[in-house]
Amino acid sequence: MSPSDARSHLPLTHLSYHILVALADAPRHGYGIIKEVERGSGGAMSPSTGALYLALQRMQEEGLLEETAERPPEEEDDPRRRYYRLTGLGRRVAAAESERLAAILGVAAAKRLVAEPGDA
Amino acid sequence: MRESRLERLGRALFGALARLLPRELRRAAGEEMRATFAARQRDAARRGAAPVLLLWAREIPGLIATAVRARAGGPSAPSARRARAAGRAAPSGRRSRGAPLMETLAQDFRFVLRSLRRSPAFTATALLVVAVGVGATIAIFSAVNAVLLRPLPFQDPERLVMLWEHNPEKDWWQVNAAPANALDWRERVDAFQDVAIYDSFSDGITFVGAGGAELLAYAMVSGNFFDVLGVRPALGEGFTWEDTWEGGRPRVVLAWDTWTTRFGGDPSVVGRTVDFGGTEAQVAGVMPDGFAFPHGDTQLWIAYGWPEAQRDQVWFRRAHWVWAVARLQPGATHEEAEAQLDNVAAQLMDEYPGTNATMGAGMTPLHDFLVGDRRTPLLALLGAVALLLLIACSNVANLLLVRAQGRGQELAVRRAMGAGSGRLARLVLLESAVLAVVGGGLGFAAGMQGVRALDGVRSLTLPGVAGLELDVRVALFAAAVVAACGLLFGLPPAWRAGRAEPAGALREGGRGGRGRGPLRATHALVVAEVALSLMLVTGAGLMVRSFLRLRSVDPGVRVEDVMTFRVVAPDTRYGSRDEVVGFFQALDARLEALPDVEAAAMARQLSPASSGWSSDFSEASWEPERAGREILHREVSPDYFEVMDVPLVAGRPFTDADVTDGDWVVIVNQAFVRQHFSDEDVLGKRIAFDAVPTDGSRWRTIVGVVGDERQEGLSAPPRPEVFAPLYQDWTRGATVALRTRGEPEAVMPGARAALAEVDPLLPPAEVRSMEDIVAEALARDRFLLVLVGVFGAAALVLAAVGIYGVIAQATRRRTREIGIRMALGAEAGDVRGMVLRQGMGLVALGLALGLGTALAGARVVRSLLFEVAPHDPVTFVAVPALLAAVALLACWLPARRATRVDPVGSLRME
């Protein structure tokens, strides 16, 4: 697949982007994603359970996520839980969206709206 | 940590709402979603109930929004998006046909949720106000529903009537029947299919189980008791009419709980003979779970088993102690039955002039009879809570209107950009619907939980007959209340939004004003809020005054440091009078010897819990036609007056020498002397408990006079009463009263041991301190007071917030005008006066309206008040003054701010 293929998914909704970021380092189950999104956004983003699963379902249909049989051993296993991980496309879309946002952030920094990434 | 009821409720709520999701999503992820919700809720619950409710406040609208979005977009939405992104047209499949409306709705919904999230202070306030109003309403309605609306849990309950007797000469109305009369009604009134009889009082029977001897509360009933009610036993055959009459072994039917907890739920117990503290009884059946009539705590039923010969004895027609329940023949009318009953009562008058000369009979539908005097307080509470709900709705309507004014520009822009007026009105309505549903949902959950947590609610319900379970009626009522709320506070702002003039609003822009319409609406709402609050707070004020009066009533006995319990000497083990008297004397001696007991006494009953027996009497020197009517009489042990601290006014107390062999003596109270002897000296006079003395009459000499007790509750005046010595004129059942040193409850281990020494098969029943008894007598009044008080306080706060909000908003709108006035030389006092005048003008109008309505409506609560007139001047002056003071404060704050307006700055705002 070409990079342009990933770009056709942009821009992502906030929730979709947060979900992709949450899954970037490890597969998680639904509640694990919610907690990771809350942690990653400093509590500013806390999706409702309904919104999360609608998004998960749509992102699966779009090929960004897939279910995995891997179950992290330290988690206590609940048969009702399903674990999700990024697909290759999902990882590329996440990267493309991150680049897009970083570009905007760069412009904002140049206009002194925020500190340059890396600045103290 | 175990799952709490709140969590269970949350899961049920989430599960139910999840059904709104499209089937595909539910199939794919429904179970997992519920598990995730449960896990989130669990985490929230670790931090308390508030985080759980906050989670609901997010999850419930979130779920609804998801459902709308999922249905609007459908599962094909992502591919549509991809198609769009790739520059192709969206497929116009079957889904797009219905889509516009759903999609607009979904859009509107998202917009509303977003805008509510953007103003969390407004959203939280509105939700809280709605939740309080709806929650309180649901709580009270569930009690009203249980007691007044839900049919009794019997077969064809509308055919059941309670039969009672009345006697104008004795001033009796709706009193217990004499069994012989009830049996005659059963046989002679054709309109009755059958009549059952049961004892009006309950007592305990000893049962020795694994946990030692205990008392089970039983009800004595006729053999057809369960048939008349139309409730079949869950196990066994139950009683037959023959069990009413002596026929060998007594028979009992167990309550479900008794069967499961005392007999391990063993079905083979039916038919078996069980030893109840010396009484051998055969178990005839087990009633279904939840059946507990006539008393909420009935643990077993015993069939009377009367000797047949008893029917013809005079006392069986003279003593009134049973209730009679009749089932009407199918098709028989209430009027027919009543006329026939009247007729039979007249026959009995002729046949038994000695006992029935002035005795009439009457009937009342069973449900009405059981509800009794609970109706008025329940309806009064419902009225109070309806006022509170209206106040809450006007408050939210006000908040929405004020918000609409702030958002006038936003709406006008949308309108100018082509949004139809219908769509704008729909947005506002949708917003109020979301507030009503979410706030109402929270209130509903809290109200259903709350009403069960309120202990005092039992003083208004019918234990064993009407539980507070959630039923269809409560659920429908809750839905109706929520819908009504949404419309009530959504329609005024929606109406305004629909008429928003884009040009005008945009022109006025900087000033944020939109004509005088919304102002008039908010003003009307303030007037309404003040008027409604005044009505509610006046009710609360009357209750407070009444309760203070009631609490200051002197019961006539000293209630502190007195412990009480009841014992009944059963005839199976105490056959003769001497044995019963010996039992009580032995118990008295052992109790007196306890280290923490100052003095011990026994009495047939204690004031102010129950009045007990009454009869007529005559004095030895009276003319035959002069007789005293309806004096109470009670047997008490020698130390009774000392233990209860009832003053001896004249003569002597009872002594240990007042026994059967001695002279027959009585002590009377001051009310007796006042009413029957016009305060003359009664010591030495002789009386008999017969209206017309005969040769067989027993004459008793009055040896003492004591102070008055309130025998029938604190609100009833003391009645004339005659006391007889317990060791002379005996009784099987007596309440023990112990005057203690220190905590009353602390003497119970010793007292139990003392009782067990005298009779190990006789556990104490009704163990309560005297203070608990008085508190119980006040329970209903206290409950009403607390509820109405809380409603009143909530109304005051809501009204204050409402007034403040409107005046503050109005003042902000006039900032420029105030600035000009001040630039032209107006003093701070003038400006303050202007704002105050505007606010207090509305308040005064509200007060006048409310005062008029409250004066007209106060009579409704007359029966709930004790020694306070419904138009109590203190209340009707104090409450408006209080409201005016609160309103003044609410106007003062914006008025003070107005004086700080910087004239130059306010003009520059243009």
Short mmCIF file of C-alpha atoms in Angstrom, two decimals, chain B residues 127-470:
data_model
loop_
_atom_site.label_atom_id
_atom_site.label_comp_id
_atom_site.label_asym_id
_atom_site.label_seq_id
_atom_site.Cartn_x
_atom_site.Cartn_y
_atom_site.Cartn_z
CA LEU B 127 -29.18 18.39 36.06
CA LEU B 128 -28.97 18.73 39.82
CA VAL B 129 -32.18 20.76 40.01
CA VAL B 130 -34.05 18.32 37.77
CA ALA B 131 -32.66 15.31 39.68
CA VAL B 132 -33.75 16.75 43.04
CA GLY B 133 -37.22 17.59 41.79
CA VAL B 134 -37.82 14.30 39.98
CA GLY B 135 -36.12 12.18 42.65
CA ALA B 136 -38.24 13.59 45.47
CA THR B 137 -41.39 13.21 43.36
CA ILE B 138 -40.65 9.58 42.49
CA ALA B 139 -39.83 8.74 46.10
CA ILE B 140 -43.13 10.11 47.39
CA PHE B 141 -45.11 8.72 44.49
CA SER B 142 -43.77 5.22 45.06
CA ALA B 143 -45.12 5.40 48.62
CA VAL B 144 -48.46 6.81 47.43
CA ASN B 145 -48.62 4.09 44.79
CA ALA B 146 -47.86 1.31 47.26
CA VAL B 147 -50.42 2.44 49.81
CA LEU B 148 -53.22 4.13 47.89
CA LEU B 149 -53.11 2.94 44.28
CA ARG B 150 -51.87 -0.61 44.12
CA PRO B 151 -54.67 -3.15 44.76
CA LEU B 152 -54.29 -5.31 47.87
CA PRO B 153 -52.40 -8.53 47.10
CA PHE B 154 -55.54 -10.66 47.56
CA GLN B 155 -57.92 -12.28 45.11
CA ASP B 156 -60.58 -9.84 43.79
CA PRO B 157 -59.62 -7.41 46.56
CA GLU B 158 -62.45 -5.02 45.65
CA ARG B 159 -64.94 -7.56 47.02
CA LEU B 160 -63.36 -7.51 50.49
CA VAL B 161 -64.87 -5.30 53.19
CA MET B 162 -63.98 -4.72 56.82
CA LEU B 163 -66.89 -5.07 59.27
CA TRP B 164 -66.95 -3.07 62.48
CA GLU B 165 -69.27 -1.98 65.23
CA HIS B 166 -70.42 1.36 66.52
CA ASN B 167 -72.23 2.49 69.62
CA PRO B 168 -73.45 6.07 70.01
CA GLU B 169 -73.94 5.65 73.75
CA LYS B 170 -70.28 4.74 74.29
CA ASP B 171 -69.11 7.06 71.52
CA TRP B 172 -67.72 4.07 69.59
CA TRP B 173 -67.08 4.26 65.85
CA GLN B 174 -65.35 1.60 63.80
CA VAL B 175 -64.42 -0.50 66.83
CA ASN B 176 -63.56 -4.21 67.03
CA ALA B 177 -66.43 -6.65 66.77
CA ALA B 178 -67.56 -9.08 69.45
CA PRO B 179 -66.94 -12.58 68.01
CA ALA B 180 -70.54 -13.76 68.60
CA ASN B 181 -71.89 -10.81 66.60
CA ALA B 182 -69.45 -11.43 63.76
CA LEU B 183 -70.48 -15.10 63.61
CA ASP B 184 -74.14 -14.04 63.32
CA TRP B 185 -73.32 -11.63 60.49
CA ARG B 186 -71.59 -14.50 58.72
CA GLU B 187 -74.68 -16.67 58.93
CA ARG B 188 -77.39 -14.10 58.29
CA VAL B 189 -76.13 -11.59 55.71
CA ASP B 190 -76.80 -13.17 52.29
CA ALA B 191 -74.70 -10.65 50.40
CA PHE B 192 -71.59 -11.98 52.19
CA GLN B 193 -70.04 -15.00 50.55
CA ASP B 194 -68.08 -15.59 53.75
CA VAL B 195 -66.77 -13.74 56.81
CA ALA B 196 -63.40 -14.40 58.44
CA ILE B 197 -62.39 -13.29 61.93
CA TYR B 198 -58.98 -12.47 63.37
CA ASP B 199 -57.61 -10.98 66.58
CA SER B 200 -56.99 -7.24 66.53
CA PHE B 201 -53.83 -7.65 68.63
CA SER B 202 -50.83 -9.91 68.19
CA ASP B 203 -48.74 -11.79 70.69
CA GLY B 204 -45.84 -14.21 70.68
CA ILE B 205 -45.67 -17.96 71.08
CA THR B 206 -42.54 -19.72 72.27
CA PHE B 207 -40.57 -21.70 69.74
CA VAL B 208 -37.44 -23.59 70.76
CA GLY B 209 -35.12 -23.92 67.80
CA ALA B 210 -31.38 -24.14 67.25
CA GLY B 211 -30.92 -20.63 68.62
CA GLY B 212 -32.72 -21.35 71.91
CA ALA B 213 -36.17 -20.23 72.95
CA GLU B 214 -37.65 -17.32 71.00
CA LEU B 215 -41.06 -15.78 70.52
CA LEU B 216 -42.79 -16.00 67.15
CA ALA B 217 -45.43 -13.36 66.44
CA TYR B 218 -48.72 -15.07 65.67
CA ALA B 219 -52.22 -14.10 64.63
CA MET B 220 -55.29 -15.96 65.85
CA VAL B 221 -57.66 -16.49 62.91
CA SER B 222 -60.83 -18.31 61.99
CA GLY B 223 -60.46 -21.39 59.79
CA ASN B 224 -61.69 -19.62 56.65
CA PHE B 225 -59.22 -16.70 57.00
CA PHE B 226 -57.06 -17.57 53.97
CA ASP B 227 -60.07 -18.60 51.85
CA VAL B 228 -61.81 -15.27 52.40
CA LEU B 229 -58.66 -13.39 51.37
CA GLY B 230 -58.31 -15.78 48.44
CA VAL B 231 -54.67 -16.64 49.10
CA ARG B 232 -53.79 -20.33 48.95
CA PRO B 233 -50.96 -21.81 51.02
CA ALA B 234 -47.82 -22.58 49.05
CA LEU B 235 -47.61 -25.92 50.82
CA GLY B 236 -50.27 -28.01 52.54
CA GLU B 237 -54.00 -27.44 52.71
CA GLY B 238 -54.20 -24.65 55.27
CA PHE B 239 -57.16 -24.41 57.63
CA THR B 240 -60.80 -25.34 57.16
CA TRP B 241 -63.79 -23.67 58.80
CA GLU B 242 -63.90 -26.60 61.28
CA ASP B 243 -60.55 -25.46 62.70
CA THR B 244 -62.38 -22.45 64.14
CA TRP B 245 -63.94 -24.81 66.65
CA GLU B 246 -62.28 -27.15 69.08
CA GLY B 247 -61.41 -30.42 67.41
CA GLY B 248 -58.36 -31.96 68.97
CA ARG B 249 -54.92 -30.52 68.39
CA PRO B 250 -54.46 -26.80 67.57
CA ARG B 251 -53.40 -26.19 63.99
CA VAL B 252 -50.92 -23.62 62.70
CA VAL B 253 -49.90 -22.29 59.30
CA LEU B 254 -46.35 -20.98 58.91
CA ALA B 255 -45.21 -17.85 57.11
CA TRP B 256 -42.72 -18.52 54.32
CA ASP B 257 -39.83 -16.91 56.23
CA THR B 258 -40.64 -18.89 59.36
CA TRP B 259 -40.63 -22.09 57.34
CA THR B 260 -37.31 -21.39 55.63
CA THR B 261 -35.44 -20.00 58.64
CA ARG B 262 -36.87 -22.04 61.55
CA PHE B 263 -37.66 -25.30 59.75
CA GLY B 264 -34.92 -25.26 57.11
CA GLY B 265 -37.49 -25.18 54.30
CA ASP B 266 -38.29 -28.85 54.94
CA PRO B 267 -41.55 -29.76 53.11
CA SER B 268 -42.15 -32.75 55.38
CA VAL B 269 -42.90 -30.38 58.27
CA VAL B 270 -46.44 -30.05 56.88
CA GLY B 271 -48.69 -32.44 58.75
CA ARG B 272 -46.15 -32.85 61.52
CA THR B 273 -46.80 -31.93 65.15
CA VAL B 274 -44.53 -29.22 66.55
CA ASP B 275 -44.05 -28.26 70.19
CA PHE B 276 -44.53 -24.51 70.74
CA GLY B 277 -43.34 -24.05 74.32
CA GLY B 278 -45.70 -26.66 75.69
CA THR B 279 -48.43 -26.28 73.09
CA GLU B 280 -48.50 -29.17 70.64
CA ALA B 281 -49.72 -27.93 67.28
CA GLN B 282 -50.06 -29.52 63.87
CA VAL B 283 -48.55 -27.64 60.92
CA ALA B 284 -51.35 -27.31 58.34
CA GLY B 285 -49.43 -25.45 55.68
CA VAL B 286 -46.97 -22.76 54.64
CA MET B 287 -48.09 -19.43 53.15
CA PRO B 288 -46.40 -18.09 50.01
CA ASP B 289 -43.42 -15.76 50.24
CA GLY B 290 -44.43 -12.18 51.00
CA PHE B 291 -47.81 -12.92 52.59
CA ALA B 292 -47.93 -11.26 56.03
CA PHE B 293 -51.47 -10.23 56.86
CA PRO B 294 -52.82 -8.86 59.22
CA HIS B 295 -49.54 -7.64 60.72
CA GLY B 296 -46.41 -7.02 58.69
CA ASP B 297 -44.43 -9.20 61.10
CA THR B 298 -46.82 -12.16 61.44
CA GLN B 299 -44.72 -15.33 61.60
CA LEU B 300 -47.47 -17.90 61.97
CA TRP B 301 -51.25 -18.20 62.11
CA ILE B 302 -53.12 -20.24 64.70
CA ALA B 303 -56.72 -21.36 64.14
CA TYR B 304 -58.96 -20.31 67.02
CA GLY B 305 -60.15 -23.75 68.11
CA TRP B 306 -62.87 -22.24 70.33
CA PRO B 307 -65.05 -24.55 72.44
CA GLU B 308 -68.46 -24.75 70.74
CA ALA B 309 -70.21 -23.85 74.01
CA GLN B 310 -68.47 -20.46 74.00
CA ARG B 311 -70.79 -19.12 71.32
CA ASP B 312 -73.64 -18.82 73.79
CA GLN B 313 -71.69 -17.22 76.61
CA VAL B 314 -72.45 -13.57 77.35
CA TRP B 315 -68.83 -12.38 77.35
CA PHE B 316 -68.40 -13.69 73.78
CA ARG B 317 -70.88 -11.00 72.74
CA ARG B 318 -69.78 -8.34 75.23
CA ALA B 319 -66.01 -8.26 74.68
CA HIS B 320 -64.89 -6.57 71.47
CA TRP B 321 -61.51 -7.76 70.24
CA VAL B 322 -61.75 -9.21 66.74
CA TRP B 323 -61.80 -7.81 63.23
CA ALA B 324 -64.17 -9.37 60.72
CA VAL B 325 -63.36 -9.37 56.98
CA ALA B 326 -66.18 -10.24 54.60
CA ARG B 327 -66.03 -11.26 50.95
CA LEU B 328 -69.07 -10.03 49.06
CA GLN B 329 -71.03 -12.46 46.88
CA PRO B 330 -70.13 -12.05 43.20
CA GLY B 331 -72.44 -9.34 41.87
CA ALA B 332 -73.55 -8.15 45.31
CA THR B 333 -73.29 -4.40 45.72
CA HIS B 334 -71.80 -2.59 48.67
CA GLU B 335 -75.18 -0.91 49.36
CA GLU B 336 -77.09 -4.21 49.42
CA ALA B 337 -74.59 -5.73 51.82
CA GLU B 338 -74.63 -2.66 54.05
CA ALA B 339 -78.44 -2.63 54.22
CA GLN B 340 -78.53 -6.33 55.11
CA LEU B 341 -75.81 -5.87 57.74
CA ASP B 342 -77.81 -3.00 59.26
CA ASN B 343 -80.83 -5.23 59.33
CA VAL B 344 -79.00 -8.06 61.09
CA ALA B 345 -77.52 -5.63 63.63
CA ALA B 346 -81.09 -4.48 64.40
CA GLN B 347 -82.20 -8.10 64.88
CA LEU B 348 -79.32 -8.65 67.31
CA MET B 349 -80.34 -5.54 69.27
CA ASP B 350 -83.70 -7.15 69.89
CA GLU B 351 -82.36 -10.61 70.57
CA TYR B 352 -79.56 -9.61 72.97
CA PRO B 353 -80.63 -6.38 74.67
CA GLY B 354 -78.14 -6.97 77.51
CA THR B 355 -75.12 -6.53 75.26
CA ASN B 356 -76.42 -5.16 71.96
CA ALA B 357 -79.08 -2.62 72.96
CA THR B 358 -77.22 0.28 71.30
CA MET B 359 -74.77 -1.68 69.15
CA GLY B 360 -74.74 -1.02 65.40
CA ALA B 361 -72.62 -2.48 62.62
CA GLY B 362 -70.99 -0.95 59.58
CA MET B 363 -68.56 -1.78 56.80
CA THR B 364 -65.73 -0.15 54.83
CA PRO B 365 -63.86 -1.43 51.76
CA LEU B 366 -60.87 -3.30 53.19
CA HIS B 367 -58.32 -1.22 51.30
CA ASP B 368 -59.78 2.07 52.57
CA PHE B 369 -59.94 0.69 56.07
CA LEU B 370 -56.30 -0.41 56.10
CA VAL B 371 -55.16 2.89 54.59
CA GLY B 372 -57.03 4.70 57.37
CA ASP B 373 -55.45 8.01 58.35
CA ARG B 374 -52.44 7.54 56.07
CA ARG B 375 -54.26 9.08 53.12
CA THR B 376 -54.06 12.72 54.16
CA PRO B 377 -50.35 12.80 55.05
CA LEU B 378 -49.46 10.92 51.87
CA LEU B 379 -51.48 13.26 49.67
CA ALA B 380 -50.10 16.27 51.54
CA LEU B 381 -46.58 15.02 50.85
CA LEU B 382 -47.44 14.45 47.21
CA GLY B 383 -48.77 18.00 47.03
CA ALA B 384 -45.63 19.35 48.66
CA VAL B 385 -43.37 17.46 46.31
CA ALA B 386 -45.42 18.56 43.30
CA LEU B 387 -44.82 22.17 44.36
CA LEU B 388 -41.12 21.44 44.66
CA LEU B 389 -41.08 19.88 41.19
CA LEU B 390 -42.86 22.92 39.72
CA ILE B 391 -40.34 25.20 41.39
CA ALA B 392 -37.51 23.07 40.02
CA CYS B 393 -39.02 23.24 36.52
CA SER B 394 -39.46 27.01 36.62
CA ASN B 395 -35.89 27.24 37.80
CA VAL B 396 -34.56 25.23 34.88
CA ALA B 397 -36.83 27.12 32.46
CA ASN B 398 -35.30 30.30 33.83
CA LEU B 399 -31.78 28.99 33.40
CA LEU B 400 -32.59 27.99 29.82
CA LEU B 401 -34.14 31.38 29.02
CA VAL B 402 -31.19 33.23 30.46
CA ARG B 403 -28.90 30.97 28.49
CA ALA B 404 -30.97 31.52 25.36
CA GLN B 405 -30.47 35.25 25.77
CA GLY B 406 -26.74 34.70 25.96
CA ARG B 407 -26.94 32.51 22.89
CA GLY B 408 -29.30 34.76 20.98
CA GLN B 409 -26.60 35.67 18.55
CA GLU B 410 -25.49 32.12 17.93
CA LEU B 411 -29.05 31.05 17.16
CA ALA B 412 -29.64 34.11 15.01
CA VAL B 413 -26.53 33.35 13.00
CA ARG B 414 -27.69 29.80 12.46
CA ARG B 415 -31.09 31.12 11.46
CA ALA B 416 -29.55 33.60 9.05
CA MET B 417 -27.52 30.77 7.59
CA GLY B 418 -30.67 28.93 6.74
CA ALA B 419 -31.66 26.88 9.77
CA GLY B 420 -35.47 26.90 9.88
CA SER B 421 -37.22 28.24 12.91
CA GLY B 422 -38.54 24.72 13.49
CA ARG B 423 -35.02 23.39 13.63
CA LEU B 424 -33.96 26.06 16.13
CA ALA B 425 -36.94 25.33 18.38
CA ARG B 426 -36.11 21.65 18.04
CA LEU B 427 -32.55 22.27 19.15
CA VAL B 428 -33.73 24.01 22.29
CA LEU B 429 -36.34 21.32 22.96
CA LEU B 430 -33.75 18.62 22.39
CA GLU B 431 -31.53 20.32 24.89
CA SER B 432 -34.26 20.39 27.53
CA ALA B 433 -35.13 16.78 26.69
CA VAL B 434 -31.56 15.70 27.31
CA LEU B 435 -31.56 17.58 30.62
CA ALA B 436 -34.90 16.08 31.61
CA VAL B 437 -33.97 12.51 30.69
CA VAL B 438 -30.51 12.53 32.23
CA GLY B 439 -31.46 14.54 35.31
CA GLY B 440 -34.69 12.59 35.65
CA GLY B 441 -32.83 9.29 35.32
CA LEU B 442 -30.47 10.27 38.08
CA GLY B 443 -33.36 11.48 40.22
CA PHE B 444 -35.32 8.30 39.57
CA ALA B 445 -32.45 6.08 40.67
CA ALA B 446 -31.79 8.20 43.73
CA GLY B 447 -35.48 8.48 44.60
CA MET B 448 -36.16 4.74 44.46
CA GLN B 449 -33.12 4.06 46.61
CA GLY B 450 -33.84 6.97 48.89
CA VAL B 451 -37.41 6.15 49.78
CA ARG B 452 -36.40 2.71 51.03
CA ALA B 453 -33.59 4.20 53.07
CA LEU B 454 -36.06 6.47 54.87
CA ASP B 455 -36.94 4.68 58.06
CA GLY B 456 -39.89 6.88 58.81
CA VAL B 457 -41.66 5.86 55.61
CA ARG B 458 -42.85 2.77 57.45
CA SER B 459 -45.10 4.96 59.58
CA LEU B 460 -47.05 5.69 56.38
CA THR B 461 -47.02 2.39 54.52
CA LEU B 462 -48.85 -0.89 55.11
CA PRO B 463 -46.20 -3.39 56.19
CA GLY B 464 -46.78 -6.83 54.72
CA VAL B 465 -49.44 -5.58 52.33
CA ALA B 466 -47.84 -2.84 50.28
CA GLY B 467 -44.11 -2.88 49.65
CA LEU B 468 -42.26 -0.07 47.91
CA GLU B 469 -41.23 -2.18 44.91
CA LEU B 470 -40.80 -0.58 41.55
#
